[in-house]
Coordinates of C-alpha atoms in Angstrom, one line a residue:
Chain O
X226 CA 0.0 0.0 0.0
X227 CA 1.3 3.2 -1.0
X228 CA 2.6 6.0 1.6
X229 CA -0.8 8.0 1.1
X230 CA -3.1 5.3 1.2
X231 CA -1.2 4.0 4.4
X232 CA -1.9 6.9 6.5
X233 CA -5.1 7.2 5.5
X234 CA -6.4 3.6 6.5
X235 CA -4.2 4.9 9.9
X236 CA -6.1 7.6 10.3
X237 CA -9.5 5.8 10.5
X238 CA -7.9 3.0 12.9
X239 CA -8.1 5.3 15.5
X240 CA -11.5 6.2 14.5
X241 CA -13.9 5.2 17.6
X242 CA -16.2 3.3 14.9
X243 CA -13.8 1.0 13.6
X244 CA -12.8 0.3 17.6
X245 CA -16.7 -0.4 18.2
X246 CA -16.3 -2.7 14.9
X247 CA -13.5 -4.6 16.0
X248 CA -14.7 -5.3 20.0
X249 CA -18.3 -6.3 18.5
X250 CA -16.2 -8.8 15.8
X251 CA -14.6 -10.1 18.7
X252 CA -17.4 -10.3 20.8
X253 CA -19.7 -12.3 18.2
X254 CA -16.7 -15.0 18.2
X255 CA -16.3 -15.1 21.6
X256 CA -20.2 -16.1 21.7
X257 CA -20.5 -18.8 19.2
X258 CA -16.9 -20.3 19.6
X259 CA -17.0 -24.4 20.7
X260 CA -13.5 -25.3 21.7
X261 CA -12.1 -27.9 19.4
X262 CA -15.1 -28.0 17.3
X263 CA -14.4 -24.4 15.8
X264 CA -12.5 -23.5 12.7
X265 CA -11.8 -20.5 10.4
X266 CA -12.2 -20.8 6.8
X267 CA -9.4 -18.7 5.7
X268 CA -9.0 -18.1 1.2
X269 CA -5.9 -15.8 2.3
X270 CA -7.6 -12.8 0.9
X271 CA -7.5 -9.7 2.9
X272 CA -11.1 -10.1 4.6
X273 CA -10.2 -13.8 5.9
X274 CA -6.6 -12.4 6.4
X275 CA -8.5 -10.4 9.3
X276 CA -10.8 -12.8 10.6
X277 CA -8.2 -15.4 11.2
X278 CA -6.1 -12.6 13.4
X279 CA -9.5 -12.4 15.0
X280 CA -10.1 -15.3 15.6
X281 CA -6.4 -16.0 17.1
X282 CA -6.8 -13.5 19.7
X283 CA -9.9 -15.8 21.1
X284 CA -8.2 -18.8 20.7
X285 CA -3.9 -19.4 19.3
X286 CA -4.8 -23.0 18.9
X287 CA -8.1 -22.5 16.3
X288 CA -8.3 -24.7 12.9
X289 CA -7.3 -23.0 10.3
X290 CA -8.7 -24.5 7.0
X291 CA -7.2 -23.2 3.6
X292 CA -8.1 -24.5 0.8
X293 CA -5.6 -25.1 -2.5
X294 CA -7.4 -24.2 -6.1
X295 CA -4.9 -26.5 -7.8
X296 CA -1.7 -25.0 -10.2
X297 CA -4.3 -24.0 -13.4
X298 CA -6.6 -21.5 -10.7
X299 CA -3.9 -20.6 -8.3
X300 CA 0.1 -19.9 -9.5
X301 CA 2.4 -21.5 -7.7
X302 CA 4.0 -18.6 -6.6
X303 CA 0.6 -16.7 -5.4
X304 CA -0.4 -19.7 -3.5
X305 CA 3.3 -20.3 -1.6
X306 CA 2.8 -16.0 -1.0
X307 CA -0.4 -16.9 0.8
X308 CA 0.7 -19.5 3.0
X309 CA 3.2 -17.1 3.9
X310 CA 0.9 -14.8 5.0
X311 CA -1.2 -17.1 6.5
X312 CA 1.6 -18.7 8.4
X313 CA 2.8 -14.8 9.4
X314 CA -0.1 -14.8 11.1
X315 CA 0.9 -17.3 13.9
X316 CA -1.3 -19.9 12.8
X317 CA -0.6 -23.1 14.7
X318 CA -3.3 -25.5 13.2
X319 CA -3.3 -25.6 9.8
X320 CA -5.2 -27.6 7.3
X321 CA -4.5 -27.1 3.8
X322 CA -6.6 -29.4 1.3
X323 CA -6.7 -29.9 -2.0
X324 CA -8.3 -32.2 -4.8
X325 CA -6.6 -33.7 -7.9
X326 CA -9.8 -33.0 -9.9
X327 CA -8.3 -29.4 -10.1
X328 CA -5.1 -29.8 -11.0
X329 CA -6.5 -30.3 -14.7
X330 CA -6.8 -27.6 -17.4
X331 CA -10.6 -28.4 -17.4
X332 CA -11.1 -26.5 -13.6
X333 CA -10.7 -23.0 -15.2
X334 CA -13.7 -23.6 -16.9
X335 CA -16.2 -26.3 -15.7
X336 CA -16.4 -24.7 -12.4
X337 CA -18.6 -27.5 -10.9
X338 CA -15.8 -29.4 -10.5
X339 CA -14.6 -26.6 -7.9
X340 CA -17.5 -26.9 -6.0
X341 CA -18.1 -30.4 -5.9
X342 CA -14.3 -31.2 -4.7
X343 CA -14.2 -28.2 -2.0
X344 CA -17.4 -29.4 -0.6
X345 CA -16.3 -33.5 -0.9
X346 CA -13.1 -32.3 1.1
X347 CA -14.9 -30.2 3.5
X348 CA -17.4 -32.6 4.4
X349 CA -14.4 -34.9 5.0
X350 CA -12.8 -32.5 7.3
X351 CA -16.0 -32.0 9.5
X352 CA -16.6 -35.5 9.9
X353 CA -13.3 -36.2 10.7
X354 CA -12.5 -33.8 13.5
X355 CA -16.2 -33.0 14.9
X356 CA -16.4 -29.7 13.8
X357 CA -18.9 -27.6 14.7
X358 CA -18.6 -24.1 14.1
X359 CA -16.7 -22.2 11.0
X360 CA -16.0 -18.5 10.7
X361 CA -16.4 -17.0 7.4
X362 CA -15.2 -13.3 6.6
X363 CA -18.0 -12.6 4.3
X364 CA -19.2 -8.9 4.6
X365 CA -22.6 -7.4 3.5
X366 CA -20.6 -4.5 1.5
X367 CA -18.9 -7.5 -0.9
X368 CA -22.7 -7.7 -2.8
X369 CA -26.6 -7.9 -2.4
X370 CA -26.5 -11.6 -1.5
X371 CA -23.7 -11.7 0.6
X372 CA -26.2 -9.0 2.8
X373 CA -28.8 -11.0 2.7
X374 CA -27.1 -14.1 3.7
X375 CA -25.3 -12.7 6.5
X376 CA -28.8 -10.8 7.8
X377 CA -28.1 -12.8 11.2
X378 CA -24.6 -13.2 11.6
X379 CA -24.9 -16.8 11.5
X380 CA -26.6 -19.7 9.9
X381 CA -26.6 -23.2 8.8
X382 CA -24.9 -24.8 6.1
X383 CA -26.8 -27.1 4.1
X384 CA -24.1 -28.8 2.7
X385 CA -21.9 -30.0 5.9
X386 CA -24.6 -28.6 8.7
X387 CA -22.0 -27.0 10.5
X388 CA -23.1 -23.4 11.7
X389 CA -21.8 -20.7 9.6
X390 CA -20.9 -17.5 11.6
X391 CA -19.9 -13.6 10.2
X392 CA -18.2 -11.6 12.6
X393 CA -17.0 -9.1 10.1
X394 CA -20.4 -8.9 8.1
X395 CA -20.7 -5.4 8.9
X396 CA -17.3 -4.2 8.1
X397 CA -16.3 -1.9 4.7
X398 CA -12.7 -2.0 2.9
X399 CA -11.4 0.5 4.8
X400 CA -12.7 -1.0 7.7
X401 CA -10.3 -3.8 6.7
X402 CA -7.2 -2.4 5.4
X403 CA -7.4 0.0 8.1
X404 CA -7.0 -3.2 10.3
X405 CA -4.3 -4.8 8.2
X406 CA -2.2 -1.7 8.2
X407 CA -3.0 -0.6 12.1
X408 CA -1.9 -4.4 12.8
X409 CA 0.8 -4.4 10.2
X410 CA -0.7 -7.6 9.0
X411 CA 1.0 -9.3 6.3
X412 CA -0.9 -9.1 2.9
X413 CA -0.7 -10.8 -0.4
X414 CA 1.1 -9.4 -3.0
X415 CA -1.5 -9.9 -5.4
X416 CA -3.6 -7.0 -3.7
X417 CA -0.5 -3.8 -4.6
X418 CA -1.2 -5.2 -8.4
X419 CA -4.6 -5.2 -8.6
X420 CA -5.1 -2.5 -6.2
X421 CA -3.3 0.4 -8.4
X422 CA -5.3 -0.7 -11.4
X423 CA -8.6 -1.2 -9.9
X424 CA -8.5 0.4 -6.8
X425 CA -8.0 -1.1 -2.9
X426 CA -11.6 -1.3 -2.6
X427 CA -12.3 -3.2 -5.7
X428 CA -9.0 -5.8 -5.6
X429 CA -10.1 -9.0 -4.5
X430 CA -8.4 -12.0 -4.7
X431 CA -10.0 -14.7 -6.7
X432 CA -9.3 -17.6 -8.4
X433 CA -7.1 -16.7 -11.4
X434 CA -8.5 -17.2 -15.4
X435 CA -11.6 -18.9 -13.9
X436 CA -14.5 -18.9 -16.6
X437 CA -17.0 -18.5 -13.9
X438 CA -16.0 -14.9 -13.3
X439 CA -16.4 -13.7 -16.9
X440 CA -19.0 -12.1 -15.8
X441 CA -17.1 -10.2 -13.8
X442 CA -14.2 -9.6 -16.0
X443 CA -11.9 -11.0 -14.2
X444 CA -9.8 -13.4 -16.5
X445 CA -9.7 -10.6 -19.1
X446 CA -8.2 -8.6 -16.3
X447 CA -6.2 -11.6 -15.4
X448 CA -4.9 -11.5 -18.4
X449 CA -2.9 -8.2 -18.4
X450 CA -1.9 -8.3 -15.0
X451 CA -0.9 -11.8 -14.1
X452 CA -0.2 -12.8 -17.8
X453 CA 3.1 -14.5 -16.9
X454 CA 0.8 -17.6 -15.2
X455 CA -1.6 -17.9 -18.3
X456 CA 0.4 -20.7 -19.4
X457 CA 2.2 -21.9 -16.2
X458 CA 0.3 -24.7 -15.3
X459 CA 0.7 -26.4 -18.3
X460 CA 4.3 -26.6 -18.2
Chain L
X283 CA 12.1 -7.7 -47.1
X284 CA 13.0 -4.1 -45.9
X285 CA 13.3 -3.0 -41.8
X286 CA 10.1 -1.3 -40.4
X287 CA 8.2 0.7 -38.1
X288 CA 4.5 0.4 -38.4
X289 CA 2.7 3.2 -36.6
X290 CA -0.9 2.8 -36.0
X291 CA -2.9 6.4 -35.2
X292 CA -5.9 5.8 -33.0
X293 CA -9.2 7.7 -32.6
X294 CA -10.2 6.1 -29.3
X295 CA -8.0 4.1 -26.6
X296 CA -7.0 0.3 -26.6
X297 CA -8.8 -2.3 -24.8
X298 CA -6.6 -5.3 -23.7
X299 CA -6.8 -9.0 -22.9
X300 CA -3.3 -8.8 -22.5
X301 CA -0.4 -6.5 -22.3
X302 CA 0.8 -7.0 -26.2
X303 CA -0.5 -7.1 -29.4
X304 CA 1.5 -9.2 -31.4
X305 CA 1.9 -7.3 -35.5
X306 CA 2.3 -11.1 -36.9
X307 CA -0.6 -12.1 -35.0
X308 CA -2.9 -8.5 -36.8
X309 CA -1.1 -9.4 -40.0
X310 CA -1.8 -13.4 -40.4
X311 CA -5.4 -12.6 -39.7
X312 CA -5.4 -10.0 -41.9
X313 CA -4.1 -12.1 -44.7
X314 CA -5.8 -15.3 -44.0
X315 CA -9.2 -13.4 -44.2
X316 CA -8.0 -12.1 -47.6
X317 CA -7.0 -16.0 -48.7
X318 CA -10.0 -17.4 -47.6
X319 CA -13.1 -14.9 -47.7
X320 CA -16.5 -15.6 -46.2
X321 CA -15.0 -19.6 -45.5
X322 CA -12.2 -17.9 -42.9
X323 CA -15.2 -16.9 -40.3
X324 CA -16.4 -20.6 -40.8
X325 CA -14.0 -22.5 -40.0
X326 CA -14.9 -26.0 -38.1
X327 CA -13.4 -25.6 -33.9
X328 CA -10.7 -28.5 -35.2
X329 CA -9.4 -27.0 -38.5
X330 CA -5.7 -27.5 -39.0
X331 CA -5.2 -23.5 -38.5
X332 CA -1.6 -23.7 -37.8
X333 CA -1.0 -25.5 -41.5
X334 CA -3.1 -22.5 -42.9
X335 CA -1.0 -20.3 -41.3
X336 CA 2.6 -22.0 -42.3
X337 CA 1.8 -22.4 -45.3
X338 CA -0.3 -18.8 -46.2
X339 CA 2.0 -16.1 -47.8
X340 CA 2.1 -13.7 -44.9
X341 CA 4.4 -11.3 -46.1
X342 CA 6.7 -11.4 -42.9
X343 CA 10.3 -12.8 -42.4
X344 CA 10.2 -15.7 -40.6
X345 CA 13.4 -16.8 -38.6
X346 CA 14.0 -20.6 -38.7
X347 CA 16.0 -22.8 -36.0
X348 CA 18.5 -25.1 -38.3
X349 CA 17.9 -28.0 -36.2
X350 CA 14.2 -28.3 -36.1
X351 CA 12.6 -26.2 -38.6
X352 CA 10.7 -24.0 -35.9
X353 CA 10.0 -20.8 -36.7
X354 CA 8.6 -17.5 -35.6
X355 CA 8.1 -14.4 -37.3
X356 CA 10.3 -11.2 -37.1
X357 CA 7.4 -8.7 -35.7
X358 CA 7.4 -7.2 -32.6
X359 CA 5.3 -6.8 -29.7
X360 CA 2.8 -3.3 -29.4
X361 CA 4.4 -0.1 -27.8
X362 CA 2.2 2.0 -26.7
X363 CA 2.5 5.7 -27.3
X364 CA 6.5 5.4 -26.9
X365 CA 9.0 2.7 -26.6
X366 CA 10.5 4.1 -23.3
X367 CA 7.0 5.1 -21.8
X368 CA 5.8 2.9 -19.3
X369 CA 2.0 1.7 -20.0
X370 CA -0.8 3.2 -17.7
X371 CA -3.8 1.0 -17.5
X372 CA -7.2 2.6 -16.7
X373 CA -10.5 0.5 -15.9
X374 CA -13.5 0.7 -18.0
X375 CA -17.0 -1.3 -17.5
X376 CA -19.2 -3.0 -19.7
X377 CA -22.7 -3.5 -18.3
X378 CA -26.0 -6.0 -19.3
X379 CA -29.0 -4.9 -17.2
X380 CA -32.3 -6.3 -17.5
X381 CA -34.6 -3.4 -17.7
X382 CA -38.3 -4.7 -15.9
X383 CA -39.8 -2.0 -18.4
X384 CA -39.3 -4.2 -21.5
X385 CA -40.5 -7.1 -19.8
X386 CA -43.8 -7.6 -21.6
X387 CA -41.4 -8.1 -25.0
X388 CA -40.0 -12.1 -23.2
X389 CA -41.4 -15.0 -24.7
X390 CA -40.8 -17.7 -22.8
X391 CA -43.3 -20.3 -21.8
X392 CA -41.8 -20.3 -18.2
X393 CA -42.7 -17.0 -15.7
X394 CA -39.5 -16.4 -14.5
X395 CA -36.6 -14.9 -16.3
X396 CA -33.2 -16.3 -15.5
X397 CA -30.8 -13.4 -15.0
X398 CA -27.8 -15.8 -13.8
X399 CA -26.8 -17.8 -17.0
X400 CA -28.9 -17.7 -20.2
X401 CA -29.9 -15.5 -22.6
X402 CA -30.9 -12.6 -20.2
X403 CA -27.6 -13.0 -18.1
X404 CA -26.3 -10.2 -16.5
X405 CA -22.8 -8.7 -16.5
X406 CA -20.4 -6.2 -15.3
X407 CA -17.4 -6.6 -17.1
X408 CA -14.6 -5.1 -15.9
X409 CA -11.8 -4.2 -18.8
X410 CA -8.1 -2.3 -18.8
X411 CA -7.5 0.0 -21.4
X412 CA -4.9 2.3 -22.4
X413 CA -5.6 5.5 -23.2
X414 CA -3.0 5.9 -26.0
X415 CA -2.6 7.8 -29.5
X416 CA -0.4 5.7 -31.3
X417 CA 0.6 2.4 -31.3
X418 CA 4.6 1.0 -32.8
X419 CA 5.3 -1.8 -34.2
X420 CA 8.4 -3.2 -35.5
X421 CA 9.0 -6.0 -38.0
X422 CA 11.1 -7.3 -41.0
X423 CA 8.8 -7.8 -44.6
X424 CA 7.2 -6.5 -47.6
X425 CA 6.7 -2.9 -47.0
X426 CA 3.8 -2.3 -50.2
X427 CA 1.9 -5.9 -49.2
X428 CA 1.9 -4.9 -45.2
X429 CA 0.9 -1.2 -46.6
X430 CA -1.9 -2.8 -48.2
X431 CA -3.0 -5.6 -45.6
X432 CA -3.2 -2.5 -43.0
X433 CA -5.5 -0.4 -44.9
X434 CA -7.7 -3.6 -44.5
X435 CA -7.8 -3.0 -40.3
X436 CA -10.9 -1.2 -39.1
X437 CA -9.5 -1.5 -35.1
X438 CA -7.0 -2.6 -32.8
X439 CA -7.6 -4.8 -29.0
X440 CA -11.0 -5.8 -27.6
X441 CA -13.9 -5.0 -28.0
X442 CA -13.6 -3.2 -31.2
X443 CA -17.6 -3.3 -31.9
X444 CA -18.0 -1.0 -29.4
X445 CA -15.7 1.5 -30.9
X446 CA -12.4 1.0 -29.0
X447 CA -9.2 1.0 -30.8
X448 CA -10.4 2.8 -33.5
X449 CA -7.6 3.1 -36.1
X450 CA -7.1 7.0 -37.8
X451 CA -4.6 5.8 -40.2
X452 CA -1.5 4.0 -40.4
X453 CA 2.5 4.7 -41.6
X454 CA 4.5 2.3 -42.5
X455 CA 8.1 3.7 -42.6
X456 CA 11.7 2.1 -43.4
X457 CA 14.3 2.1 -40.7
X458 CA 18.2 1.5 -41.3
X459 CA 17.8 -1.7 -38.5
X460 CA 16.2 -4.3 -37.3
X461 CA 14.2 -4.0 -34.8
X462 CA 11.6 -6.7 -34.5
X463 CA 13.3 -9.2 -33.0
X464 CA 15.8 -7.4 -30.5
X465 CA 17.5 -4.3 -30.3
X466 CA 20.2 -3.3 -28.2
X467 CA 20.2 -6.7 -26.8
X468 CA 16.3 -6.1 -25.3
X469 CA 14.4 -8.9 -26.7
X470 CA 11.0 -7.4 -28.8
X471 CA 8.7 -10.5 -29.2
X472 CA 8.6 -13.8 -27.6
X473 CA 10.7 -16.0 -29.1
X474 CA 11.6 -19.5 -28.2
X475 CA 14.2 -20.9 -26.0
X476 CA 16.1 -21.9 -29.2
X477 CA 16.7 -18.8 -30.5
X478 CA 18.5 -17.5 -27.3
X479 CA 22.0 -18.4 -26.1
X480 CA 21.8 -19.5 -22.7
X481 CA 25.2 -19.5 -21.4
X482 CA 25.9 -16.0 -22.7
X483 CA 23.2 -14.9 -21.9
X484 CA 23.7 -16.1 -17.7
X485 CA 27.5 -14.7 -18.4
X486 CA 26.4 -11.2 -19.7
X487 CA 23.0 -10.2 -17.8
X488 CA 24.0 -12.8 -14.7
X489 CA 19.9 -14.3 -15.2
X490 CA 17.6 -15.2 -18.3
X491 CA 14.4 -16.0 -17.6
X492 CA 11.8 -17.9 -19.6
X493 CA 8.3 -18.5 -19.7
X494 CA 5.8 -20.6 -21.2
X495 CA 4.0 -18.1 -24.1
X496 CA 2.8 -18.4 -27.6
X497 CA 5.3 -17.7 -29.7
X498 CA 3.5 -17.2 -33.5
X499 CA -0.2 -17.1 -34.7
X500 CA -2.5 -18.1 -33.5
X501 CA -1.8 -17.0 -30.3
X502 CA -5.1 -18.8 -28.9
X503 CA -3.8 -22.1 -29.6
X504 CA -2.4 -23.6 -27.0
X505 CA -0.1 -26.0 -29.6
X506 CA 2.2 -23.0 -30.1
X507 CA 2.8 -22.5 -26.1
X508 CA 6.6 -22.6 -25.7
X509 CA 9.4 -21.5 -23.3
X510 CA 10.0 -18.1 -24.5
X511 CA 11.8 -14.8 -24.1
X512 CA 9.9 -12.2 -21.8
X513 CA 9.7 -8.8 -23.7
X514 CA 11.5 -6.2 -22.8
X515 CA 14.4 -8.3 -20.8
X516 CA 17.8 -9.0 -22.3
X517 CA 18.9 -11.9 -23.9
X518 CA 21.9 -12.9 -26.0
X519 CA 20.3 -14.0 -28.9
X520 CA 22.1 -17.0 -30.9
X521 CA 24.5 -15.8 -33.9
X522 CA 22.1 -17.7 -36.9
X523 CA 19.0 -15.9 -35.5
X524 CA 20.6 -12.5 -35.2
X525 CA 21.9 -13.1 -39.3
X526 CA 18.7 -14.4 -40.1
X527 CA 17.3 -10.5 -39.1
X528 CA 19.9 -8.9 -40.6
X529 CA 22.1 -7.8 -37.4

């Protein structure tokens, strides 16, 4: 993040809403946390970033559960860059999954096979350690569903029953980066590339060339900005 | 074949799918269109393309590795504005709303109109452009037939329907050297790992670095994805490719 920005985002840290923000965050996993039977879902993008810190402040020892999009949706290099961060963070129990169904040229653009071997390897994961609880960092600001889904700050998810909860539903961007620079978090590298293009509150970090964000735009962008992967996985 | 710089005027900015446009890449599809008429916008998804393109008279020099017959052609990548100017991107959207007003116009047996996938799907696409004049090329060839191909290009980039990349006119120019391949030891294109020599290369620079790109049209095709040359980063290039250019 540039100089500028920096200051900025420190600036509203010591704002007394973004204090309230944080203590509530905290407060809301402090309610529905289960020893052992808790984890965080953490993607490594800046909003899970944040929630995981959260999170370890309740409890060092929480699950951490990352999952791996496979060398076609994730570069090499950008994944080993967010295990760094995630590791940064003082993460003590990690689980990082992955499916060989993705590591085929096919998952950047049937992205049913995403969702059916993230959920078979979830599922998997709940079963095998009792798991109860997850914490997502969805927020209400990211789009019109994600507000309606996170209405309550919790709910149930159909596919693995395991209670779903938000504790940063109600933050904005600069809530966030105002978090990641007041606690000098460390950030994906991904986010200074994307973010002087598109703007730090539109740089999100996605799976890269995926089909099912055309919508968006996103492998068009892709392609100018991380053009040195288009062809990596092949290779 | 004569040394030159193609300039390309533009009337409105560049949209990009990725950071070059490649002037073999403008001119094989120019010339292949030209070959084959109406049946080039036909063709069947597993047409041998890559023979079409071998064997088409595209009126560039193409630089040949001895040992294997591999090619490429000796056209550069785009520079935008100015060689030495670093590229700005800017974002522009492209939006599909369905408007509740035109509603009574749907046919559809069903009552509900799916706005996720389908016909009706909704998008906000999200593009970089670069808001540039003039676009450079370099390449080795037939200055009258590229002169005459390029009259033949309405646009440059993405999303030319909608008036991006709009091309004012073009110059085609001589220049005393060659400069589509490399020039002052700053490769210009792509080109594969053949065509470089390695161990100078690590002696002079002290790193080379290659990555898997297309290296000639069509650039879609996944069959011409080889270890390459970045643009813009020096390499030693390999004696026969450098006469082959006329350097």
């Amino acid at each position: 993040v540039k100089k500028r920005l920096r200051s900025a985002f420190m600036l509203h840290s010591k704002t007394p809403e973004f204090r309230e923000k944080v203590e509530k965050s905290l407060k809301i996993i402090q309610e529905h946390y289960v020893k052992n039977r808790s984890y965080v879902s953490c993607s490594g993008g800046k909003d899970s970033l944040v929630l995981t810190h959260l999170c370890l402040k309740v409890d060092p020892d929480i699950l951490v559960f990352h999952w791996d999009h496979g060398a076609y949706l994730m570069p090499r290099e950008v994944e080993k860059d967010i295990l760094g961060c995630i590791k940064a963070l003082g993460v003590k129990n990690l689980a990082v999954r992955t499916s060989r169904r993705l590591w085929r040229p096919e998952a950047r653009v049937d992205y049913r096979i995403w969702y059916r071997a993230f959920y078979g390897a979830l599922r998997k994961l709940v079963e095998e350690r009792g798991l109860e609880v997850c914490f997502l960092g969805f927020r209400a600001e990211e789009s019109p569903r994600r507000k309606c889904r996170t209405r309550r700050f919790y709910e149930y998810d159909k596919a693995t029953g395991v209670k779903l909860v938000y504790p940063i539903r109600s933050w904005t961007w600069l809530d966030v980066w105002a978090y990641i620079v007041s606690n000098n978090i460390k950030y994906p590298k991904v986010y200074d590339i994307y973010g002087e293009v598109l703007g730090y509150d539109k740089a999100r970090l996605v799976t890269f060339f995926d089909m099912e964000f055309e919508k968006y735009g996103s492998p068009y962008i892709d392609g100018v900005l991380m053009w040195r992967y288009r062809h990596e996985a092949g290779f | 074949m004569e040394h030159l710089k193609v300039t390309i005027h533009l009337h409105t900015p560049v949209l990009l799918g990725h950071p070059f446009i490649f002037f073999d890449g403008i001119v094989a599809h120019l010339c292949l269109a030209e070959e084959l008429g109406e049946q080039y916008f036909s063709l069947p998804s597993n047409y041998p393309i890559q023979e079409l393109v071998d064997r088409s008279s595209i009126p560039l020099k193409r630089v040949y590795c001895r040992e294997s017959g591999d090619y490429f052609f000796a056209a550069s990548i785009s520079f935008f504005d100015d060689v030495k100017r670093t590229i700005k991107y800017s974002v522009t959207h492209f939006r599909k709303r369905f408007t509740e007003q035109y509603v009574h116009r749907v046919c559809t047996k069903k009552r509900k109109v799916r706005l996720g996938s389908g016909f009706y799907r909704l998008y906000d696409m999200k593009m970089l452009y670069v808001p540039c004049r003039k676009v450079v090329f370099y390449a080795d060839g037939e200055k009258s037939e590229i002169e005459r191909l390029l009259r033949k290009l309405p646009a440059l980039g993405k999303k030319r329907h909608a008036g991006f990349g709009f091309v004012k006119k073009v110059d085609v120019e001589e220049i005393e050297e060659s400069r589509s391949v490399v020039w002052d030891s700053v490769a210009m294109r792509p080109a594969p790992g053949w065509a470089v020599d390695a161990v100078e290369t690590v002696k002079r620079f002290k790193r080379m670095e290659l990555l898997p790109q297309a290296y000639k049209p069509p650039y879609w095709s996944k069959a011409n994805v080889k270890m390459c040359t970045v643009p813009l980063q020096q390499y030693v290039f390999r004696k026969e490719v450098l006469r082959q250019v006329g350097l």
